[in-house]
Each structure stands twice: as structure tokens, then as C-alpha cells.
Coordinates of C-alpha atoms and ligand atoms in Angstrom, one line a residue:
M216 CA -0.4 0.1 0.1
N217 CA 1.4 3.9 -0.9
T218 CA 0.9 6.6 1.4
T219 CA -1.2 9.5 0.7
F220 CA 1.4 11.4 3.4
K221 CA 4.3 12.3 0.5
P222 CA 7.4 13.3 2.9
H223 CA 9.8 16.4 0.8
G224 CA 12.9 15.2 2.6
K225 CA 13.7 18.2 4.3
H226 CA 15.0 19.2 7.9
L227 CA 13.0 21.4 9.9
V228 CA 15.6 24.5 11.4
A229 CA 14.2 27.8 13.7
G230 CA 11.3 27.5 11.6
E231 CA 12.2 26.9 7.6
W232 CA 12.6 23.5 6.0
I233 CA 15.8 23.3 4.5
G234 CA 16.9 20.5 2.1
T235 CA 20.7 19.5 1.5
D236 CA 22.6 18.7 -1.5
N237 CA 22.9 14.5 -0.4
T238 CA 19.9 12.0 -0.1
F239 CA 19.8 8.8 2.1
P240 CA 16.1 6.5 1.2
S241 CA 14.2 5.3 3.6
E242 CA 14.2 1.1 4.0
P243 CA 10.2 0.7 4.6
A244 CA 8.1 -2.6 5.6
H245 CA 6.3 -1.8 2.7
G246 CA 4.4 0.7 0.6
D247 CA 6.9 3.7 -1.0
V248 CA 10.7 4.4 -0.7
F249 CA 10.6 8.2 -0.6
Q250 CA 14.5 10.2 0.1
F251 CA 15.2 11.8 3.1
S252 CA 17.8 14.9 2.9
V253 CA 21.2 13.7 4.5
G254 CA 22.1 16.5 7.9
T255 CA 25.1 18.2 8.4
P256 CA 27.1 19.5 11.2
E257 CA 26.4 23.0 9.7
L258 CA 22.6 22.6 10.2
V259 CA 23.1 20.9 13.6
D260 CA 25.2 24.4 14.6
Q261 CA 22.5 26.6 12.4
A262 CA 19.6 25.5 15.3
A263 CA 21.8 25.3 18.2
Q264 CA 22.0 28.6 17.7
A265 CA 18.4 29.3 16.6
A266 CA 17.5 26.8 20.2
E267 CA 20.0 29.4 22.1
D268 CA 18.4 32.4 20.9
A269 CA 14.9 31.2 21.5
F270 CA 15.9 30.5 25.1
W271 CA 16.0 33.7 26.2
T272 CA 12.2 33.5 25.7
Y273 CA 10.8 30.4 25.6
G274 CA 12.7 29.7 28.7
Y275 CA 10.9 32.4 30.5
T276 CA 7.3 32.0 28.9
S277 CA 4.6 31.7 31.8
R278 CA 3.4 28.0 32.7
D279 CA 0.3 28.0 31.3
E280 CA 2.0 29.5 27.8
R281 CA 4.1 26.5 27.3
A282 CA 1.0 24.2 28.3
V283 CA -1.2 25.8 25.7
F284 CA 1.9 24.8 23.5
L285 CA 1.9 21.2 24.9
E286 CA -1.8 20.7 23.8
T287 CA -1.7 22.9 20.9
I288 CA 1.2 20.1 19.4
A289 CA -1.1 17.1 20.9
E290 CA -4.1 18.7 18.7
E291 CA -1.6 19.0 16.2
I292 CA -1.1 15.5 16.2
D293 CA -3.7 14.3 16.3
A294 CA -5.3 16.1 13.3
R295 CA -2.5 14.1 11.4
G296 CA -3.6 11.0 13.1
D297 CA -4.6 8.8 9.9
A298 CA -1.0 9.6 7.9
I299 CA 0.9 9.1 10.5
T300 CA -0.7 5.8 11.5
E301 CA -0.2 5.1 7.4
I302 CA 3.5 6.4 7.1
G303 CA 4.8 4.9 10.2
T304 CA 3.3 1.3 9.8
S305 CA 4.5 1.5 6.4
E306 CA 7.8 2.7 8.4
T307 CA 8.1 0.2 10.7
G308 CA 5.7 -2.3 10.3
L309 CA 4.1 -1.9 13.6
P310 CA 0.5 -3.0 12.8
D311 CA -2.4 -0.2 13.0
G312 CA -3.3 -0.9 16.1
R313 CA 0.1 0.2 17.8
L314 CA 0.4 3.3 16.0
Q315 CA -2.9 4.2 17.2
G316 CA -2.2 3.4 20.2
E317 CA 1.1 4.6 20.7
R318 CA -0.4 8.1 18.8
G319 CA -2.6 8.4 21.9
R320 CA 0.1 7.6 24.7
T321 CA 2.4 10.2 22.4
V322 CA -0.6 13.3 23.2
G323 CA -0.9 11.7 26.4
Q324 CA 2.0 12.5 27.3
L325 CA 2.1 15.9 25.9
R326 CA -1.3 17.2 27.8
L327 CA -0.1 15.5 30.4
F328 CA 3.2 17.5 31.4
A329 CA 0.7 20.2 30.5
S330 CA -1.1 20.0 33.6
H331 CA 1.6 19.1 35.3
I332 CA 3.6 22.7 34.9
R333 CA 0.2 24.5 35.7
D334 CA 0.0 22.5 39.1
G335 CA 3.5 24.0 39.5
A336 CA 4.3 21.0 42.7
Y337 CA 7.4 20.5 40.0
L338 CA 8.9 23.5 40.5
D339 CA 9.8 22.4 44.2
R340 CA 9.6 25.4 45.8
R341 CA 11.8 26.4 49.1
H342 CA 11.8 29.6 51.3
D343 CA 13.8 29.8 54.7
G344 CA 12.7 33.1 55.4
A345 CA 15.7 35.8 57.0
L346 CA 16.7 35.4 60.7
P347 CA 18.1 38.7 61.3
D348 CA 18.2 38.7 65.4
R349 CA 20.0 35.1 64.8
Q350 CA 23.5 34.5 67.3
P351 CA 26.4 34.7 66.2
L352 CA 25.3 34.7 62.9
P353 CA 22.1 36.0 61.5
R354 CA 20.6 34.1 58.6
P355 CA 20.2 35.8 55.4
D356 CA 16.1 35.1 52.9
I357 CA 16.6 32.2 50.8
R358 CA 14.5 31.0 48.5
M359 CA 14.7 27.9 45.7
M360 CA 13.5 27.2 42.4
Q361 CA 13.7 24.4 39.9
R362 CA 14.8 27.0 36.5
P363 CA 15.1 25.4 32.6
I364 CA 18.7 24.3 31.7
G365 CA 19.0 25.7 28.4
P366 CA 18.8 23.9 24.5
V367 CA 18.0 20.5 24.8
A368 CA 19.2 17.5 22.5
V369 CA 16.9 14.2 21.7
F370 CA 17.6 11.0 19.9
G371 CA 14.4 8.7 19.8
A372 CA 14.5 5.0 19.4
S373 CA 13.9 2.6 16.3
N374 CA 11.2 0.6 18.1
F375 CA 8.7 3.8 19.1
P376 CA 7.8 6.0 16.6
L377 CA 6.1 8.4 18.3
A378 CA 5.9 7.6 21.8
F379 CA 10.1 8.2 22.4
S380 CA 11.1 9.7 19.1
T381 CA 10.8 13.4 17.5
A382 CA 7.6 14.5 19.6
G383 CA 8.0 11.9 23.0
G384 CA 8.7 12.1 26.2
D385 CA 12.2 13.6 26.2
T386 CA 10.9 16.3 23.6
A387 CA 7.5 16.8 25.8
S388 CA 9.3 17.2 29.3
A389 CA 12.6 19.4 27.9
L390 CA 10.1 21.8 26.6
A391 CA 7.1 21.5 29.7
A392 CA 11.0 22.2 31.5
G393 CA 11.4 25.0 29.5
C394 CA 13.6 24.1 27.1
P395 CA 14.7 24.8 23.1
V396 CA 14.9 21.0 21.3
I397 CA 16.9 20.1 18.7
V398 CA 15.6 16.3 17.7
K399 CA 18.3 14.1 15.7
G400 CA 15.1 12.3 13.4
H401 CA 15.7 8.3 13.7
S402 CA 17.0 6.7 9.8
A403 CA 14.4 4.2 11.0
H404 CA 11.3 6.2 10.5
P405 CA 12.0 9.2 8.8
G406 CA 8.9 10.5 7.2
T407 CA 7.3 9.7 11.3
G408 CA 9.4 12.2 12.1
E409 CA 8.8 14.6 9.6
I410 CA 4.7 14.4 9.8
V411 CA 5.2 15.3 13.3
A412 CA 8.2 17.7 13.2
E413 CA 5.3 19.8 10.9
A414 CA 2.3 18.9 13.5
V415 CA 5.4 21.0 16.3
H416 CA 6.0 23.8 13.8
A417 CA 2.7 24.2 12.9
A418 CA 2.2 24.5 17.0
I419 CA 4.9 27.1 17.2
E420 CA 2.8 28.6 14.6
K421 CA -0.4 29.4 16.2
C422 CA 1.0 29.7 19.7
G423 CA 3.6 32.6 18.3
M424 CA 6.5 30.4 20.2
P425 CA 9.9 31.6 18.8
K426 CA 11.0 29.5 15.8
G427 CA 14.1 28.6 17.7
V428 CA 12.1 26.5 20.2
F429 CA 11.6 23.1 18.4
S430 CA 14.7 21.9 15.3
F431 CA 14.5 18.3 13.8
I432 CA 17.6 17.1 11.5
Q433 CA 17.4 13.7 10.0
G434 CA 20.7 11.8 10.6
G435 CA 21.7 9.7 7.2
K436 CA 25.5 9.8 8.7
R437 CA 26.7 9.4 12.1
D438 CA 28.4 12.9 12.5
V439 CA 24.9 14.4 12.9
G440 CA 24.7 13.2 16.1
Q441 CA 27.8 13.4 17.5
S442 CA 28.3 16.9 16.6
L443 CA 25.0 17.6 18.3
V444 CA 25.9 16.5 21.6
Q445 CA 29.6 18.2 21.8
H446 CA 27.5 21.2 20.2
P447 CA 28.7 23.5 22.9
L448 CA 24.9 25.4 23.3
I449 CA 23.7 22.2 24.0
K450 CA 22.8 21.5 27.7
A451 CA 21.6 18.1 28.3
V452 CA 21.4 15.4 26.1
G453 CA 17.8 13.0 26.0
F454 CA 18.6 9.6 24.1
T455 CA 16.7 6.0 23.7
G456 CA 18.3 3.1 22.2
S457 CA 20.6 0.9 22.2
L458 CA 23.7 -0.2 24.5
G459 CA 26.1 0.4 21.7
G460 CA 25.0 4.2 20.4
G461 CA 23.9 5.5 23.7
R462 CA 27.1 4.6 25.3
A463 CA 29.5 6.3 21.8
L464 CA 27.2 9.3 22.6
F465 CA 27.7 9.0 26.2
D466 CA 31.7 9.3 25.7
L467 CA 31.2 12.2 23.8
C468 CA 28.9 14.2 26.4
A469 CA 32.1 12.9 29.3
Q470 CA 34.5 14.3 26.4
R471 CA 33.5 17.6 26.1
P472 CA 35.4 20.6 27.8
E473 CA 32.0 21.5 29.1
P474 CA 30.5 18.2 30.3
I475 CA 26.7 17.3 29.6
P476 CA 24.8 15.5 31.4
F477 CA 23.5 12.6 29.0
F478 CA 20.3 11.1 30.1
G479 CA 20.0 7.6 27.8
E480 CA 17.9 5.1 28.4
L481 CA 19.0 2.1 27.0
G482 CA 18.8 -2.1 26.7
S483 CA 17.5 -4.5 29.3
V484 CA 17.2 -8.5 29.9
N485 CA 14.2 -7.7 32.4
P486 CA 14.4 -11.2 34.5
M487 CA 11.3 -12.6 35.5
F488 CA 11.9 -15.0 38.9
F489 CA 9.3 -17.9 40.1
L490 CA 8.8 -18.4 43.5
P491 CA 8.4 -22.2 44.5
D492 CA 4.7 -21.5 45.4
A493 CA 3.8 -19.1 42.9
L494 CA 5.3 -21.6 40.5
K495 CA 3.7 -24.7 41.1
A496 CA 0.0 -22.9 41.7
R497 CA 0.2 -21.1 38.3
G498 CA 3.3 -21.7 36.2
A499 CA 1.7 -22.9 33.4
E500 CA -0.9 -19.9 33.3
I501 CA 2.1 -17.1 33.8
A502 CA 4.4 -19.1 30.7
A503 CA 1.2 -18.3 28.7
G504 CA 1.4 -14.3 29.7
W505 CA 5.1 -14.4 28.9
A506 CA 5.0 -15.7 25.5
G507 CA 2.3 -13.1 25.1
S508 CA 4.7 -10.5 27.0
L509 CA 7.8 -12.0 24.5
T510 CA 6.6 -11.7 21.4
M511 CA 4.6 -8.6 22.0
G512 CA 5.9 -6.2 18.4
A513 CA 8.1 -8.6 18.0
G514 CA 10.1 -9.0 21.1
Q515 CA 11.0 -5.3 20.5
F516 CA 10.3 -3.5 23.6
C517 CA 13.2 -2.9 26.1
T518 CA 11.1 -4.1 28.3
N519 CA 10.5 -7.4 27.0
P520 CA 10.8 -10.0 29.4
G521 CA 13.6 -12.7 27.9
I522 CA 14.7 -14.1 30.9
S523 CA 12.7 -16.8 33.5
V524 CA 14.7 -17.4 36.5
V525 CA 13.1 -20.7 37.8
I526 CA 14.4 -23.8 39.6
D527 CA 15.3 -26.7 39.0
G528 CA 12.7 -29.6 39.2
E529 CA 9.0 -30.9 38.9
D530 CA 7.9 -27.7 38.6
G531 CA 10.3 -26.0 36.7
D532 CA 10.4 -28.6 33.8
A533 CA 6.5 -28.2 33.7
F534 CA 6.8 -24.4 33.3
I535 CA 9.4 -24.8 30.9
E536 CA 7.1 -27.2 28.8
A537 CA 3.7 -24.8 28.9
A538 CA 6.6 -21.8 28.0
T539 CA 7.9 -24.2 24.6
N540 CA 3.6 -25.1 24.0
A541 CA 2.8 -21.5 24.1
L542 CA 5.5 -19.8 22.0
A543 CA 6.0 -23.2 19.0
P544 CA 2.2 -21.7 18.4
M545 CA 3.9 -17.8 17.5
G546 CA 3.9 -17.4 13.9
A547 CA 6.8 -14.8 12.3
Q548 CA 6.2 -11.0 12.8
T549 CA 7.6 -8.2 10.5
M550 CA 10.8 -6.3 13.1
L551 CA 11.8 -2.8 12.1
T552 CA 14.1 -2.6 9.9
D553 CA 16.9 -5.1 8.0
G554 CA 19.8 -4.2 10.9
I555 CA 17.6 -4.8 13.5
A556 CA 16.5 -8.5 12.2
Q557 CA 20.4 -9.1 11.4
A558 CA 21.2 -8.4 15.2
Y559 CA 18.5 -10.5 16.6
R560 CA 19.7 -13.5 14.6
Q561 CA 23.8 -12.5 15.6
G562 CA 21.8 -12.8 18.9
R563 CA 20.4 -16.0 18.7
D564 CA 23.7 -17.4 17.8
R565 CA 25.5 -16.3 20.3
I566 CA 23.2 -17.8 22.9
A567 CA 23.2 -21.2 21.2
G568 CA 26.9 -21.1 20.8
T569 CA 27.2 -20.4 24.5
A570 CA 28.3 -23.7 26.5
G571 CA 25.8 -25.1 28.4
V572 CA 22.4 -24.0 26.6
Q573 CA 19.9 -26.5 25.2
E574 CA 17.8 -24.8 22.6
L575 CA 14.4 -25.8 22.8
L576 CA 12.4 -23.7 20.1
T577 CA 14.0 -23.6 17.0
S578 CA 12.3 -21.5 15.0
T579 CA 13.3 -18.6 11.5
C580 CA 14.1 -15.2 11.2
D581 CA 14.6 -14.7 7.1
L582 CA 15.1 -11.1 6.4
R583 CA 12.5 -8.8 8.4
N584 CA 10.3 -11.8 9.8
A585 CA 10.7 -13.4 12.9
T586 CA 9.6 -16.2 15.4
P587 CA 10.0 -16.6 18.8
Y588 CA 13.3 -18.4 20.1
L589 CA 13.8 -19.9 23.7
F590 CA 16.4 -21.3 25.2
A591 CA 17.3 -23.2 28.6
T592 CA 20.3 -23.5 30.7
T593 CA 21.4 -23.9 34.3
G594 CA 22.1 -21.8 37.0
K595 CA 26.1 -22.0 37.2
E596 CA 26.3 -21.8 33.8
W597 CA 24.4 -18.3 33.4
L598 CA 27.0 -17.1 36.1
E599 CA 29.8 -18.3 34.2
N600 CA 29.1 -17.1 30.9
E601 CA 28.4 -13.7 31.2
V602 CA 26.7 -12.7 27.8
L603 CA 23.6 -14.9 28.5
G604 CA 23.1 -11.5 30.6
E605 CA 23.2 -9.5 27.5
E606 CA 20.2 -8.3 25.7
V607 CA 18.9 -9.2 22.3
F608 CA 17.0 -7.0 20.9
G609 CA 13.7 -9.3 19.3
P610 CA 11.6 -12.6 20.9
L611 CA 14.1 -14.6 22.7
G612 CA 13.4 -16.0 25.8
L613 CA 15.8 -17.5 27.9
I614 CA 14.7 -19.8 31.3
V615 CA 17.5 -20.3 33.8
K616 CA 17.5 -23.3 35.4
V617 CA 19.2 -22.8 39.6
A618 CA 19.7 -25.4 41.9
D619 CA 18.0 -23.6 44.8
F620 CA 16.6 -20.0 46.1
D621 CA 20.0 -19.4 47.5
E622 CA 21.1 -19.6 43.6
L623 CA 18.4 -17.9 42.9
L624 CA 19.8 -15.3 45.3
L625 CA 23.7 -15.4 43.4
L626 CA 21.8 -15.2 40.5
A627 CA 19.7 -12.2 41.0
K628 CA 23.1 -9.9 42.9
S629 CA 24.6 -10.7 39.4
L630 CA 22.9 -9.3 37.6
Q631 CA 23.7 -6.1 35.6
G632 CA 21.1 -3.1 35.9
Q633 CA 17.8 -3.3 34.6
L634 CA 15.3 -1.4 33.9
T635 CA 13.2 -4.0 35.9
C636 CA 12.6 -7.5 37.3
T637 CA 10.2 -9.5 38.3
V638 CA 8.8 -11.4 41.0
H639 CA 6.2 -14.3 40.4
M640 CA 4.5 -15.4 44.2
D641 CA 2.2 -16.3 46.1
A642 CA 1.3 -15.7 50.1
G643 CA 3.3 -18.7 50.7
D644 CA 6.6 -16.6 49.1
A645 CA 6.4 -14.3 51.3
D646 CA 9.9 -15.1 53.4
A647 CA 11.4 -16.3 50.3
A648 CA 9.9 -12.4 48.2
R649 CA 11.8 -10.1 51.5
K650 CA 15.1 -11.6 51.0
L651 CA 15.0 -11.1 47.2
L652 CA 13.4 -7.8 47.1
P653 CA 16.7 -5.8 48.9
V654 CA 18.4 -7.5 46.1
L655 CA 16.5 -6.6 43.1
E656 CA 15.7 -2.4 44.8
R657 CA 19.7 -2.9 44.3
K658 CA 19.3 -3.5 40.4
A659 CA 16.3 -2.1 38.7
G660 CA 13.7 1.0 38.7
R661 CA 10.6 -0.8 38.3
I662 CA 10.3 -4.2 40.4
L663 CA 6.7 -6.2 39.6
A664 CA 4.6 -8.9 41.3
N665 CA 2.9 -10.9 40.0
G666 CA 2.7 -9.2 36.4
F667 CA 4.8 -8.2 32.9
P668 CA 7.1 -5.4 32.7
T669 CA 5.8 -4.9 29.1
G670 CA 3.7 -1.8 29.2
V671 CA 5.0 1.3 31.3
E672 CA 2.5 3.4 33.4
V673 CA 2.5 7.0 32.0
C674 CA 2.3 8.6 35.4
D675 CA 3.9 10.5 38.0
A676 CA 5.1 7.1 40.0
M677 CA 6.9 6.1 37.1
V678 CA 10.2 4.8 37.2
H679 CA 11.9 4.3 33.4
G680 CA 15.7 4.0 34.2
G681 CA 17.7 2.0 36.8
P682 CA 21.4 1.4 37.4
Y683 CA 23.8 1.3 34.2
P684 CA 23.6 -0.2 31.5
A685 CA 19.4 0.1 31.6
S686 CA 20.4 4.0 31.6
T687 CA 23.6 6.0 31.8
N688 CA 22.3 7.7 34.9
F689 CA 20.4 6.1 37.5
G690 CA 18.9 9.4 39.5
A691 CA 16.5 9.7 36.4
T692 CA 13.4 8.3 34.6
S693 CA 12.8 8.9 30.8
V694 CA 8.7 7.8 31.9
G695 CA 6.6 10.1 33.8
T696 CA 6.1 13.2 34.9
M697 CA 9.6 12.8 37.0
S698 CA 11.1 13.1 34.0
I699 CA 10.9 16.4 33.4
R700 CA 13.8 16.5 36.8
R701 CA 16.1 15.8 34.1
F702 CA 15.9 19.3 32.4
L703 CA 16.3 21.5 35.5
R704 CA 18.6 22.9 37.4
P705 CA 18.1 24.4 41.5
V706 CA 19.0 27.7 41.4
S707 CA 18.7 29.3 45.1
Y708 CA 17.7 33.0 45.2
Q709 CA 19.0 35.0 48.4
N710 CA 18.7 37.8 49.9
I711 CA 16.5 38.8 45.8
P712 CA 14.1 41.4 46.8
E713 CA 10.7 40.5 45.6
A714 CA 10.2 43.0 42.6
V715 CA 13.5 41.3 41.2
L716 CA 12.9 37.5 42.0
P717 CA 10.7 35.4 39.1
S718 CA 7.1 35.7 38.8
D719 CA 7.2 31.2 40.0
L720 CA 8.5 32.7 43.0
G721 CA 7.3 36.1 44.5
Ligands
LIG245 P1 20.2 3.0 18.1 O1 20.8 2.3 16.8 O2 21.3 2.6 19.3 O3 19.9 4.4 17.8 C1 19.4 5.3 18.4 C2 19.1 6.7 18.0 O4 21.1 7.4 18.3 C3 20.2 6.9 16.2 O5 19.1 8.3 16.3 C4 21.0 6.7 15.8 O6 21.2 6.7 14.7 C5 21.9 6.9 16.8 N1 23.0 6.6 17.0 C6 23.6 5.4 17.3 N2 24.6 5.0 17.4 C7 25.1 6.6 17.0 C8 26.3 7.4 17.5 N3 27.5 6.0 17.3 N4 27.3 8.2 17.0 C9 25.7 9.1 16.8 N5 24.9 8.7 16.9 C10 24.0 7.3 16.5 O7 18.9 2.5 18.8 P2 17.5 1.8 18.4 O8 18.0 0.4 17.4 O9 17.0 3.1 18.0 O10 16.7 0.9 19.2 C11 16.5 -0.5 19.8 C12 17.0 -0.2 21.1 O11 17.1 0.5 21.9 C13 17.1 -2.0 21.8 O12 18.3 -1.8 21.9 C14 15.9 -1.0 22.4 O13 16.3 -2.0 24.8 C15 16.9 0.1 23.1 N6 15.8 0.9 23.7 C16 15.2 1.5 25.2 C17 14.3 2.3 25.7 C18 14.5 2.3 26.9 O14 13.7 3.5 27.6 N7 15.5 1.7 28.1 C19 13.3 2.6 24.5 C20 12.7 2.0 23.5 C21 14.5 1.1 23.0 P3 20.4 6.1 13.2 O15 19.3 7.0 12.7 O16 21.7 7.1 12.2 O17 21.1 4.8 12.6

């Protein structure tokens, strides 16, 4: 099916759509191929200068003005809803329903941030009043509030072409904070990026915001992203993507003459731990649920639960049988890009080639179509082979049979940082769960009981992050209202006269 939206392939820099001589083609799963202009460091520089200029206005807009701007972006995205779904499904191979749901989440995030900043609690305003008679020294009047940090660079992920991309959570939270944004478009969905950038552009015009508040530059070559994170006017980076890409850009941020924070949300294997009573009572039921979660979106979720840890024995064997039976009939699904499908095959080969790993379910991955794989190993082998703890992006499951609960604890202690860890438990497992929880708290940003980690609620209490390598900054989240903190900086105002204080403090 060909798309009705025909991208022009240009970059949006400070309100102008600009093309360059070189182009790169899109790689759609189906439908038309379009040409996109290759970005350049010169365009990055123009966008950064415009963002810095815009900051002097945008950073000082009222909270209500910014809230209206966010709501207008949401309206403009909704107004292009069908065209966004059409180009999004063509480029990514994700089904219509998924794109529609993700659009709902994207506009929901924008509206949530609008109400969050109207409320004002995020400013964390504090006031220690003056104590002029205090001995031995008087205390000055000190107020504190969070201020926006300046221009922010955003890199979206291939697997969320809307909710973690051009106008996704990073862009929404940075704009809400008062920071201009420069988005590096993702090469896996350049047309989807362009149409969403058009929606943001339309909202800028409608709301009379400064043009440099949002720029969108397609890649095509790595020097665009690299020059963006190295640009001296950029004050922070929001990144969602792979460990390799994230680490390379994080290192560039750290090497700058003025290092800046790099908020990278990276990969995770999201282990699930089965405690004995739950495994006995509900093993088969959980296995069926796991098969659904593991294969959702062809397993291309950073929260995909890739590892199940069970205690060896009859109940563990029954779980393995049920999981194999549940996964076997799952059909092939289209992966996001040829490169991701190839990386999936390589990951599968890496697991299959590791000593002590047994293949339970052999499937296929031809070109961009993948079916699930299932492997099993022992706790001993897992503990001896670090490679088994590395993410395979796709519908691949590994069941680890530990000898007993002590080995389960040992395995949990050996984990790298995770976005999520899940415990399956019944009432009789509470003692074991109490021992496991302190270990998991040190490993993951979110701990779940009796559920599956795919599906991240956008709310006040959500943490989507975790110790490295789940993220590069364990104090932050990229989902939920707390994500605004990444783009704010506390400032104390000592003895500043009321007439001079920022209006939010007055
Ligand atoms: P990716 O390949 O790292 O790409 C992300 C972005 O970074 C793209 O714009 C890419 O540019 C750019 N990039 C990557 N390496 C770069 C480098 N060395 N220099 C400059 N720019 C670079 O990630 P992806 O394929 O989109 O996403 C898949 C991965 O993301 C999975 O591992 C998944 O688990 C993870 N993920 C994490 C989360 C989370 O919240 N933690 C959410 C979703 C996905 P190009 O466009 O030119 O490739």
C-alpha cells in the first residue's frame, strides 16, 4: 500500500524547511521508498544557535503559555492522525492498532505535562526566611526553585516511532521545563519523524513561540548526532536506544570541555523470578502470559522479559513445557529494520553457541521476519557466562534453572542494571520475596509482582530507568512526570528583592 503523505525529506531548522544536496532512502517494511536529505554539522550549528536565542524568550514564558503550546502540539498530532498511522506502519512494519495506541500515548504525555506544569509542584519551591537576630550570625532570606537548563538534544528510538521519538517523552518533558529542543531524526522512521515535526512546527506558529524552540534534523550520517551532543550550546541530551549507540554518545558528552548530562535509556533483559508456590500453582498460566509479553511487537521492547529464572525440579520442568507449547505456534512478525533483524539473528547465534545452553524452540528469522526462540540453561552456566545476561532485541527467551533459592539470590546479585525485575509469588512465598526484594532494589528502576514488564504506565510514580547499563543516569526516569527533572537545575536566590524575583517565586 502506498502512503498518501509524501514526505519532502527536508530538515526543520528554526522554522525553515531546508534541504541538502545529499539524500538517503527510507527503508520501509512495505510501501513507498522516499528520499531524505542528509543532515550536516552546519545545520546542527544553525539549530543550536537558534535554540539558544529562543531560550531567552521560551525559558521565561509562563507555565500556562507552555502548557497551551504542549496541548496545541497534541492537537496538531491528532489532526494528522491517519496520515501518521499510515506512514508509521509503512516505515516500521508495526500494525495500525499499535501506531494508533502509541499516538494516544504521545498526545496523552503532552497533555499530562501541560497539567503537570500548570500545577507548579515540579518547581519544588523552598523558602528559608531571613533570621536577622540569629546569633552568632543572622540568616539571610533564601528561596530555591528549579529552572530550565537551556537547549536539549533528543535522540528517539526505532521501536517507538511516536512515544519515544520526535514529540515523545523527552521532547515533551524538555519543552514543558522551558528548554528548546533539537531532535535528531531516527533513520528507521524518517517520514514519521517529518510529519510529527510538521505538527510541532504548526503549533509553534499558532502559539507564536520563537522559531528556534524546536528543530528537527535527519541523520543519514553519524556526524549529525555526534556534532549535536558536542555542540557547546547544548546543555543536556535525552537518548533512547541501544547500549552501543548510547555509550558512544555518552562518552562524547563526558569528553566535552564542558561535560553535560547524557540521559540514555538503553537496553535490559528484564529478568522474571519465579518463587516456589507461584510456580507450582500458576506456572502454566504464567508461561502463557510470558509468551504473549515476550513476542509483543516482535519482542522489540526495552522492557521485554527475556529471562525467566525457575528452581530446578518438577514444577520448573512443567513451566518449561508450558512455555515451549505457548511459544511454538506464534507466527512470524516483521522487525523494525533489516539491521535489527540481523542483530536478532546474531544474538540468537551468540546464545545458541554458548556452552551449556539447550535450544528448546528452533524457529526462523528470514530477512525482516522473525519467530520466537527459546533456550534453557542452568544457574551455574549463567553465572559463568556473562554473555547470557546481554540483551537480544527481539522475541527470544532464556529459561535459567537454578539449583535452589540460594542460587536464585546469587543470580539476582550478579545481574547488571535493569529497567525492570519481576517476581512471581503467592502468599506462601512472602519470606523468600522479602529476601529477594532488597537485591532487586539495587538492580532495577521498577520492580513488579505477578505481572509482565511490557507496558510502561505514564504517571507520577513511574521510574523508567535504572543502574547502568539500563540507563546512563540512575537518578532519572525517561517516562512519567518525574522525567522533567532531567532538564531542570536548582537555583538559590539569596536576599533577592521581591520585585526582582522570577514571577514563579514571587
Ligand atoms: P540505536 O541504534 O542506538 O539508535 C538510536 C539513535 O542514536 C538513532 O538516531 C541513531 O542514529 C543514533 N546513534 C546510534 N549510534 C550512534 C553513534 N555511534 N553516533 C551517533 N548517533 C548514533 O537504537 P535503536 O535501534 O533505535 O533502538 C533499539 C534499542 O533501544 C534496543 O536495545 C532497545 O532495548 C533500546 N530501547 C530502550 C528503551 C528505554 O527506554 N530504555 C526504549 C526503547 C528502546 P541512526 O538513525 O543514524 O541509526
